[in-house]
PDB file of C-alpha atoms in Angstrom:
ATOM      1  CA  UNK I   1    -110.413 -94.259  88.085  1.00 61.00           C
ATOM      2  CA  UNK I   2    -106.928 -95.364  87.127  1.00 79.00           C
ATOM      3  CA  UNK I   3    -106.272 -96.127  83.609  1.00 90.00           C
ATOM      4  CA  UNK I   4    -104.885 -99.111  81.177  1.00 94.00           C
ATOM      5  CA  UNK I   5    -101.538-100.222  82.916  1.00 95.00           C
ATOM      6  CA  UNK I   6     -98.857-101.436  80.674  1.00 96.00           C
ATOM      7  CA  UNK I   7     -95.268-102.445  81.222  1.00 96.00           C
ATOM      8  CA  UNK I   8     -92.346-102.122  80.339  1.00 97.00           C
ATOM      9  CA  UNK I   9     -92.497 -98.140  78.446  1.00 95.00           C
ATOM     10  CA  UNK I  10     -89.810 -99.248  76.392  1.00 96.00           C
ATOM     11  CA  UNK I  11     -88.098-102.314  75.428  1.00 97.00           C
ATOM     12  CA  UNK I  12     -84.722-103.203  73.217  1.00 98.00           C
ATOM     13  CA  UNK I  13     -83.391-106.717  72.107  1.00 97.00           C
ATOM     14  CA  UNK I  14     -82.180-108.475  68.969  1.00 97.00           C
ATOM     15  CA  UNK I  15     -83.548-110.202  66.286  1.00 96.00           C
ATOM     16  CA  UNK I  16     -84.796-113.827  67.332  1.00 96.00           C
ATOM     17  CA  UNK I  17     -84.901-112.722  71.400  1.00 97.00           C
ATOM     18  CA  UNK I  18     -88.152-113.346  72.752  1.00 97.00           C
ATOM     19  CA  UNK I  19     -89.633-110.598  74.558  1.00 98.00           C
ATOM     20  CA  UNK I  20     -92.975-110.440  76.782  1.00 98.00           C
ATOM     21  CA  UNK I  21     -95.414-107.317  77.373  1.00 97.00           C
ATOM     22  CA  UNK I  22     -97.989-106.959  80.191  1.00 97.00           C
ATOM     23  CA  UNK I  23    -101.373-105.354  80.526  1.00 97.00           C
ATOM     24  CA  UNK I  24    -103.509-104.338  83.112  1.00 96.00           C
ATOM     25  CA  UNK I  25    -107.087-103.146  81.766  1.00 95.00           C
ATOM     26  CA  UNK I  26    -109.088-100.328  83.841  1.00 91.00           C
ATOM     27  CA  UNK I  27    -110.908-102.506  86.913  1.00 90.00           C
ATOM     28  CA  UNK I  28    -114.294-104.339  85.608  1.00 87.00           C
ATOM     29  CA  UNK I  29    -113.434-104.270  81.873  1.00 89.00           C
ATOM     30  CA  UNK I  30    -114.198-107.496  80.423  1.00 88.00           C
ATOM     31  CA  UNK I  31    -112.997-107.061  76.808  1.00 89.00           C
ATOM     32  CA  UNK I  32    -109.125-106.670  76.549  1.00 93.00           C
ATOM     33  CA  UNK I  33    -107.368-105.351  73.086  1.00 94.00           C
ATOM     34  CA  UNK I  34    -103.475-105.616  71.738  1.00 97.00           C
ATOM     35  CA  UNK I  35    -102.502-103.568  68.838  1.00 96.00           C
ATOM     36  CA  UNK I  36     -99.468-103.216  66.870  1.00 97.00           C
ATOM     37  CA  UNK I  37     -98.675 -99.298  65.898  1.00 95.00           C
ATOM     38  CA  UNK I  38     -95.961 -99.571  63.517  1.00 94.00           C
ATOM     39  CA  UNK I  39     -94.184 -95.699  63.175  1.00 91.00           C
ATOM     40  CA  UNK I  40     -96.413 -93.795  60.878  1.00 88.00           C
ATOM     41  CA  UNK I  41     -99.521 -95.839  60.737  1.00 91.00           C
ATOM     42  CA  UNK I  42    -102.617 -96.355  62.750  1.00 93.00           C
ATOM     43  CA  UNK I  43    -102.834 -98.611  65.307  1.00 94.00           C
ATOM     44  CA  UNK I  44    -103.641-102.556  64.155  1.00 94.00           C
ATOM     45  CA  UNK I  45    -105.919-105.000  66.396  1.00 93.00           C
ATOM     46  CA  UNK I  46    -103.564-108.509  66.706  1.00 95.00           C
ATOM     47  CA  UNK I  47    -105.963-109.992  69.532  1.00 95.00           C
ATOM     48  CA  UNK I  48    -109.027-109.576  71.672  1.00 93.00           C
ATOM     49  CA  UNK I  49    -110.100-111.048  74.489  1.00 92.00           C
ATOM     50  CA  UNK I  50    -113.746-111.292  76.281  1.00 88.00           C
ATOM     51  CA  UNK I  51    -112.590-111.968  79.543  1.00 89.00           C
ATOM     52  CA  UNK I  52    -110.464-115.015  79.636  1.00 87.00           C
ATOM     53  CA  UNK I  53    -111.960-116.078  76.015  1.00 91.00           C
ATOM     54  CA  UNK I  54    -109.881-114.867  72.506  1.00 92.00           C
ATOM     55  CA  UNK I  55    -112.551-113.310  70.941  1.00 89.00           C
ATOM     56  CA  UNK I  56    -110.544-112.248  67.605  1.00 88.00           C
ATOM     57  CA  UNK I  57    -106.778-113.468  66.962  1.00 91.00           C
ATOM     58  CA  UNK I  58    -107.326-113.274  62.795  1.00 88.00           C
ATOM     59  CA  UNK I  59    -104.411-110.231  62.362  1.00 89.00           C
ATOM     60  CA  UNK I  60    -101.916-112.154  64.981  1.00 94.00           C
ATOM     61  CA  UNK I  61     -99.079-113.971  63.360  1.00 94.00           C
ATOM     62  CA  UNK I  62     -99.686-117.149  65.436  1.00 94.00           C
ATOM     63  CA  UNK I  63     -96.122-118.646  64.714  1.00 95.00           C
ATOM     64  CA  UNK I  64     -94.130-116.256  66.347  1.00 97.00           C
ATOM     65  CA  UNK I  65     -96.736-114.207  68.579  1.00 97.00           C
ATOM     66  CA  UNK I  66     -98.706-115.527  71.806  1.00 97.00           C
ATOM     67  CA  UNK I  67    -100.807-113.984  73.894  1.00 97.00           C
ATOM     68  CA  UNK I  68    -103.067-114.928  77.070  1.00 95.00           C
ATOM     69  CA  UNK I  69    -105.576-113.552  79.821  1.00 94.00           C
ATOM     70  CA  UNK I  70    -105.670-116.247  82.347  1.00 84.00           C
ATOM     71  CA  UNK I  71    -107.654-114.890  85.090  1.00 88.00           C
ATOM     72  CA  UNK I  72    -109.797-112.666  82.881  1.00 86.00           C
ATOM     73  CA  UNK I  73    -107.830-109.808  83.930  1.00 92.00           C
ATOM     74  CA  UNK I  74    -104.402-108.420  83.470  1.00 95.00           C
ATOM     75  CA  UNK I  75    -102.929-110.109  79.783  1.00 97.00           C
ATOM     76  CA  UNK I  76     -99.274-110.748  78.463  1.00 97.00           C
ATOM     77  CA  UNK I  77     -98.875-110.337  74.963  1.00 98.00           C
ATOM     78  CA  UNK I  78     -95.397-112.428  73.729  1.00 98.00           C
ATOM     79  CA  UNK I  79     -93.185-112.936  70.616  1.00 97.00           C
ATOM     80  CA  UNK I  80     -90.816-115.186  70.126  1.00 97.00           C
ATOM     81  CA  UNK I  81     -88.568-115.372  68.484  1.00 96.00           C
ATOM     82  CA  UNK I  82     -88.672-111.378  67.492  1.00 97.00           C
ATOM     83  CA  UNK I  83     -87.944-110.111  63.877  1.00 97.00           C
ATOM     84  CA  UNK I  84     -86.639-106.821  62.597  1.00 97.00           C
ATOM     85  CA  UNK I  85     -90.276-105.801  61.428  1.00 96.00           C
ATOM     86  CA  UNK I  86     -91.634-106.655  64.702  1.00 97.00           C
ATOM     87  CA  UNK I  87     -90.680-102.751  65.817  1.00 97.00           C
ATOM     88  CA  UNK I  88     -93.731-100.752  66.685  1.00 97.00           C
ATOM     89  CA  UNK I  89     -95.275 -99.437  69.937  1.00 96.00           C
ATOM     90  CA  UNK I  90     -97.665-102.157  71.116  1.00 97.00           C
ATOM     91  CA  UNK I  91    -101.008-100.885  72.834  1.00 96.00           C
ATOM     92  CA  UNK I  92    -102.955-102.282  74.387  1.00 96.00           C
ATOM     93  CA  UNK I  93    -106.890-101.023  75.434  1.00 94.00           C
ATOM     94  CA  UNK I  94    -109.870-102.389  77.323  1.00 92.00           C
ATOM     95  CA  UNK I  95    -113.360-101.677  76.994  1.00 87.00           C
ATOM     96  CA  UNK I  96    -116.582-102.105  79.156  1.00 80.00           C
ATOM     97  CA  UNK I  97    -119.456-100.853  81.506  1.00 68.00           C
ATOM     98  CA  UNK I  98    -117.254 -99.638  84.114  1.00 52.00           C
ATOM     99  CA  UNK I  99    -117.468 -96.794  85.820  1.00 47.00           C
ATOM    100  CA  UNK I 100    -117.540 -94.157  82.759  1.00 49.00           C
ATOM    101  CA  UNK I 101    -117.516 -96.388  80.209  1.00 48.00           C
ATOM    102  CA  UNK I 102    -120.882 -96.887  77.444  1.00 53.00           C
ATOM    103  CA  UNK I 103    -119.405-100.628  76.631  1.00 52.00           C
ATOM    104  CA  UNK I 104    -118.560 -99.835  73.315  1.00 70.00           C
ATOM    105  CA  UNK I 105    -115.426 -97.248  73.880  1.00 80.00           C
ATOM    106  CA  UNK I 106    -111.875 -98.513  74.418  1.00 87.00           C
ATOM    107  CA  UNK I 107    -109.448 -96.811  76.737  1.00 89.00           C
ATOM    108  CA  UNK I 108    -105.980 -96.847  75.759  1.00 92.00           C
ATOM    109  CA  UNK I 109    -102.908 -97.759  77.870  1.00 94.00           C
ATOM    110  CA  UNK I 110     -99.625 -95.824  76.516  1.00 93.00           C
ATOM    111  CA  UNK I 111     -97.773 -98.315  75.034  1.00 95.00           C
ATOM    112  CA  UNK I 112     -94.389-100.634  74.784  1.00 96.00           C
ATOM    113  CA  UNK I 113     -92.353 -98.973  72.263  1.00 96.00           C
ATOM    114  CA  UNK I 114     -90.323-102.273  70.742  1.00 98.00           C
ATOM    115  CA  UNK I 115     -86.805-101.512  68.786  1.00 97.00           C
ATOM    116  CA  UNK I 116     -85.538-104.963  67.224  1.00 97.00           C
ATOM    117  CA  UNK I 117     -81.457-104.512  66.544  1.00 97.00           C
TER     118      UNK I 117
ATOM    119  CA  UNK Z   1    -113.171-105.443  53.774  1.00 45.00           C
ATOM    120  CA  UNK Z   2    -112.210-102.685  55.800  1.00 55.00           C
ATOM    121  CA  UNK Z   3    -110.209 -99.753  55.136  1.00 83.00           C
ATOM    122  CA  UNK Z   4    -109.987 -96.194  56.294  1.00 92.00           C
ATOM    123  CA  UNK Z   5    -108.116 -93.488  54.851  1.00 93.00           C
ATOM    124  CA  UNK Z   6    -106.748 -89.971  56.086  1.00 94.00           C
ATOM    125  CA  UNK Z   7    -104.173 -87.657  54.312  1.00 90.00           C
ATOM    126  CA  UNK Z   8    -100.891 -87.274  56.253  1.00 91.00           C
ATOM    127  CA  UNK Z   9    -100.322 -83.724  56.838  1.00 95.00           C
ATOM    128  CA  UNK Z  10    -102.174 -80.583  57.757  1.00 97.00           C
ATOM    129  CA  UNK Z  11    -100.466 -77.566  58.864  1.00 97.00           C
ATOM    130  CA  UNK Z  12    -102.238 -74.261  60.250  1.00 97.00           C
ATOM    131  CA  UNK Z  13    -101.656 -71.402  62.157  1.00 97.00           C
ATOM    132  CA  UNK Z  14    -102.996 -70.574  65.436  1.00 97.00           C
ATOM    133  CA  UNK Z  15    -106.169 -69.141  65.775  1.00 97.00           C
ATOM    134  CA  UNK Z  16    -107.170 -71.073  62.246  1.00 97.00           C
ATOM    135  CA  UNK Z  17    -109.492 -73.658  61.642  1.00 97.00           C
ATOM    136  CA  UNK Z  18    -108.395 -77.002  61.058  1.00 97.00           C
ATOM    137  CA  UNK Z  19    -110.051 -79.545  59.240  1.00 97.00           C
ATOM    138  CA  UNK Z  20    -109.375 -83.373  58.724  1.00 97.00           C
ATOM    139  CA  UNK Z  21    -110.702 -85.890  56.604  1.00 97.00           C
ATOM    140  CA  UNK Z  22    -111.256 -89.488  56.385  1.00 96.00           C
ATOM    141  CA  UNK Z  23    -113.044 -91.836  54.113  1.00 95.00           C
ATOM    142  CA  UNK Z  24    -114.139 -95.098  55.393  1.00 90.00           C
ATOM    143  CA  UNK Z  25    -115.115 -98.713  52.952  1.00 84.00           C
ATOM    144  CA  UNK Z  26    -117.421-100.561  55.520  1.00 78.00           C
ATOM    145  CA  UNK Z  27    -121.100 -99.359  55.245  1.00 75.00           C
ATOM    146  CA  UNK Z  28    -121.920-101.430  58.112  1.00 76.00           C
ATOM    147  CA  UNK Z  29    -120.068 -99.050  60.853  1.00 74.00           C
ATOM    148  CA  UNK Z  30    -121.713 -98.148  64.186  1.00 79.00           C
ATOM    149  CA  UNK Z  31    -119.803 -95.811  65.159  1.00 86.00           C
ATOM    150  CA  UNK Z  32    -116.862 -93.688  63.935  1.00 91.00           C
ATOM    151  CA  UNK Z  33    -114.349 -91.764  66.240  1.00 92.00           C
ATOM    152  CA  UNK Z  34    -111.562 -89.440  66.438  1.00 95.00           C
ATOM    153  CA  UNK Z  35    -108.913 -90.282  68.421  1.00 95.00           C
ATOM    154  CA  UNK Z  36    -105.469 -87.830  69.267  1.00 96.00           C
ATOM    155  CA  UNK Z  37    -102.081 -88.817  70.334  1.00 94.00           C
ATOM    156  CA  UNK Z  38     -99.478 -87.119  71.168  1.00 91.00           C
ATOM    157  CA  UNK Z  39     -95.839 -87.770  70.983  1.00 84.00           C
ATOM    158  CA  UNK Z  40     -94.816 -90.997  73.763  1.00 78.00           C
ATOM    159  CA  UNK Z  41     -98.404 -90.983  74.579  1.00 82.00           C
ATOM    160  CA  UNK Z  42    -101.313 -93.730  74.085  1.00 84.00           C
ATOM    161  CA  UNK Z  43    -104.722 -92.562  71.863  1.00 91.00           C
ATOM    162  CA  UNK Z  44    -107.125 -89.917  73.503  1.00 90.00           C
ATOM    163  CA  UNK Z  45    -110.592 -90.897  72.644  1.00 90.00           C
ATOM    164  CA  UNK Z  46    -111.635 -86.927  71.313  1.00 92.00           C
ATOM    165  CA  UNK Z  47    -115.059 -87.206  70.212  1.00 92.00           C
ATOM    166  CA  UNK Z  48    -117.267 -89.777  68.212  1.00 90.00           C
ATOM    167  CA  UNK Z  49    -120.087 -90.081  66.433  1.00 91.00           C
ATOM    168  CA  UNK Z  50    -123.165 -92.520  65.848  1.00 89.00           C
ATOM    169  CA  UNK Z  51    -123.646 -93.561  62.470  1.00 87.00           C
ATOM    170  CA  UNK Z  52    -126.721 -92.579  62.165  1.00 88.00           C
ATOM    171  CA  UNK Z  53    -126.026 -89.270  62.730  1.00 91.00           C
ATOM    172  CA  UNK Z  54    -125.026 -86.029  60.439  1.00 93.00           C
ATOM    173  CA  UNK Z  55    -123.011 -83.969  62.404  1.00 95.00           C
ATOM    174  CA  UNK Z  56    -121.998 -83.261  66.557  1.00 94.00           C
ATOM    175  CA  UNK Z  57    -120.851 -80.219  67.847  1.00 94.00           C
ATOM    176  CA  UNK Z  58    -118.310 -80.782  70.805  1.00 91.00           C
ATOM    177  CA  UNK Z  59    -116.830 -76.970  72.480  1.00 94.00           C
ATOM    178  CA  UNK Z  60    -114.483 -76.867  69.526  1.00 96.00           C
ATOM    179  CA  UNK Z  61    -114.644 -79.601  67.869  1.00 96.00           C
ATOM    180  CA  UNK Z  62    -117.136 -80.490  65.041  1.00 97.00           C
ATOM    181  CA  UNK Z  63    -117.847 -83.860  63.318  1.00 97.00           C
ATOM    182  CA  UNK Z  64    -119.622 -84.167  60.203  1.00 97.00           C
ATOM    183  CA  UNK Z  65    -120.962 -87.667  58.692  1.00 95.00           C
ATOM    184  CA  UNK Z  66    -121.595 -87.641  54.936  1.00 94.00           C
ATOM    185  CA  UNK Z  67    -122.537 -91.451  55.526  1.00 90.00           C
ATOM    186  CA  UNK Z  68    -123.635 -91.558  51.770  1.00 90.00           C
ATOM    187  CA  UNK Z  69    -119.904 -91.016  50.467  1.00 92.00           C
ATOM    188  CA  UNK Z  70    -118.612 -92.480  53.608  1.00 91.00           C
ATOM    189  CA  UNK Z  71    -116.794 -89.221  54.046  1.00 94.00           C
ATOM    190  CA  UNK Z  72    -116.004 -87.974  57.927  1.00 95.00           C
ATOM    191  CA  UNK Z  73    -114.439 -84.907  59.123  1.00 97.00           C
ATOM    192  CA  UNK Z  74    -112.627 -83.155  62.106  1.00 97.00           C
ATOM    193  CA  UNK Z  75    -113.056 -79.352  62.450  1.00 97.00           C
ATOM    194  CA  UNK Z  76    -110.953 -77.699  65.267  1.00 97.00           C
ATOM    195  CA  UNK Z  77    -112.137 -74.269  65.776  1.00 97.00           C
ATOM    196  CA  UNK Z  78    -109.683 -72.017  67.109  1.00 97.00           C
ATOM    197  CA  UNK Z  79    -106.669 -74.261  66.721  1.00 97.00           C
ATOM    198  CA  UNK Z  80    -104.057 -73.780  69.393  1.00 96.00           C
ATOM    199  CA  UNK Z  81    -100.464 -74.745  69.413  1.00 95.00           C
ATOM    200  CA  UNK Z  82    -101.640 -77.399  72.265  1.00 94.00           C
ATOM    201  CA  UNK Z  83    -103.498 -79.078  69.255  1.00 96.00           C
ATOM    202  CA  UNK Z  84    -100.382 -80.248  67.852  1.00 96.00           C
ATOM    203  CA  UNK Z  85    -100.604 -84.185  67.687  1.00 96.00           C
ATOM    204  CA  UNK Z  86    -101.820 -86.992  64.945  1.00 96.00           C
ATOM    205  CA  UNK Z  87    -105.472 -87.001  64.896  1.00 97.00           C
ATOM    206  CA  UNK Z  88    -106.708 -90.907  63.678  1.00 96.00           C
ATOM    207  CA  UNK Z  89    -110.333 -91.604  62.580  1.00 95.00           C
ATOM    208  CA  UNK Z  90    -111.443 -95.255  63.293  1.00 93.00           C
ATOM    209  CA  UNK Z  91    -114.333 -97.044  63.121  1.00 90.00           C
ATOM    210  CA  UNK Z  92    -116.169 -99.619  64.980  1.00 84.00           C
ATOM    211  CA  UNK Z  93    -118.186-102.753  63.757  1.00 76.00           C
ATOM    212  CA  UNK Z  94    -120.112-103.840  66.808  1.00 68.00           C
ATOM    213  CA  UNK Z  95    -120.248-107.706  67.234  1.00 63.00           C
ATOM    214  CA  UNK Z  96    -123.042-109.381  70.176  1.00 60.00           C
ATOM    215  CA  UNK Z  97    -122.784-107.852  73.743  1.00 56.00           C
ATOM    216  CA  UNK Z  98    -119.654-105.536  72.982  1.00 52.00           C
ATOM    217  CA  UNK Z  99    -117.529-108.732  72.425  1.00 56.00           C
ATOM    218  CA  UNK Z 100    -116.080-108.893  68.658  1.00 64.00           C
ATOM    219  CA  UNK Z 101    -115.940-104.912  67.917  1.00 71.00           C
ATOM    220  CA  UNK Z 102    -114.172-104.524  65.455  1.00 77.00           C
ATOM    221  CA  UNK Z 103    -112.195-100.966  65.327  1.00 85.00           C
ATOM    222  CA  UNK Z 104    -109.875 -99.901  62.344  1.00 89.00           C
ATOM    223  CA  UNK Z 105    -108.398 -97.498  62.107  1.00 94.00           C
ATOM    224  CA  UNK Z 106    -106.898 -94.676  59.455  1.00 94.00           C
ATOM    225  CA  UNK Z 107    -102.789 -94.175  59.272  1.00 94.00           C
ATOM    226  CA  UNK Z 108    -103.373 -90.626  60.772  1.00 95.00           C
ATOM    227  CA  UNK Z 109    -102.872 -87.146  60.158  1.00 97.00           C
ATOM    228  CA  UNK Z 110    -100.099 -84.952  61.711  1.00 96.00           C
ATOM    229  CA  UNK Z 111    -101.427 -81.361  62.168  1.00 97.00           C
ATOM    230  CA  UNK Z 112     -98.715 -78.827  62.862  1.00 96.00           C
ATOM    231  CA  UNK Z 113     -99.782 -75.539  64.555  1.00 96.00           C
ATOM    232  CA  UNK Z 114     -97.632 -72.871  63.841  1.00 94.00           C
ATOM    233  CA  UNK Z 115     -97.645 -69.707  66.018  1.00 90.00           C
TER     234      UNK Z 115
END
């Protein structure tokens, strides 16, 4: 079973670019997570989505940061315009019955690393 | 609200036992977890554990639940240099039918193996 898909591995602009990540969740997982891993914490949960639904977008900074799951599948998760604090690796995971999946445990992709000059 | 807390730093030779901790806020977790990740990599899902459980035994890896204190802990038996990573504890609030979970997680612990 292949894994979380994300694109691009790594990813430099400057301050007030916009810049746009993409997600593709293991096949039949209906629940789709971002997070923001700023270097030397834990991982932070911006959005999720329940197919094409948000579910949870309370931690995403709404002015600056989009995000969207049209066909209840693959996701893009945007920001624009960046900032300098908008550096982190963003991950994102999906979760649901699948083929080895119990519904409840997320699978995680490896990450956009994001360096803001 | 939640909040989950590891130390930052364990170092141990090979062969040792390691041992991290976390404390967790939210008495209303399902489940907790230990995830690993190495350096350029995403989070390994290690092990896990059901809240209503005390402890699970895993090859080499033990978790214990002291659900009263809201302590949990990683023991890595044997610890190899391969071990080397940041080990994060999270845990998960289940909302209706898997949608609205709610995982947090700790910061993270580095654990250095030395040979």
């Amino acid at each position: 079973e292949a894994g979380v898909a994300q694109s691009p591995r790594y990813k430099i602009i400057e301050k007030r670019q916009s810049v746009a990540f993409w997600c593709n969740p293991i096949s039949g997982h209906a629940t789709l997570y971002w997070y923001q891993q700023i270097l030397g914490q834990g991982p932070k949960l911006l959005i999720q989505f329940q197919n094409n639904g948000v579910v949870d977008d309370s931690q995403l900074p709404k002015d600056r940061f989009s995000a969207e799951r049209l066909k209840g599948v693959d996701s893009t998760l945007k920001i624009q315009p960046a900032k300098l604090e908008d550096s982190a690796v963003y991950l994102c995971a999906s979760s649901g019955p699948g083929t080895s999946g119990l519904g409840w445990e997320q699978f995680f992709g490896p990450g956009t690393r994001l360096t803001v000059l | 609200g939640e909040d989950v807390e590891q130390s930052l730093f364990l170092s141990v030779r090979e062969g040792d036992s390691s041992v991290i901790n976390c404390t967790y806020t939210d008495s209303s977790s399902t489940y907790l977890y230990w995830y690993k990740q190495e350096p350029g990599a995403g989070l390994q899902l290690l092990t896990y554990i059901f809240s209503n459980m005390d402890m699970k035994q895993d090859q080499r890896l033990t978790v214990l639940l002291n659900k009263k204190d809201k302590h949990l802990s990683l023991r890595i038996a044997d610890t190899q240099t391969g071990d080397s990573a940041i080990y994060f504890c999270a845990e998960l609030i289940r909302g209706n039918n898997n949608a609205g979970n709610m995982l947090t997680f700790g910061g993270g612990t580095r654990l250095m193996v030395k040979p």
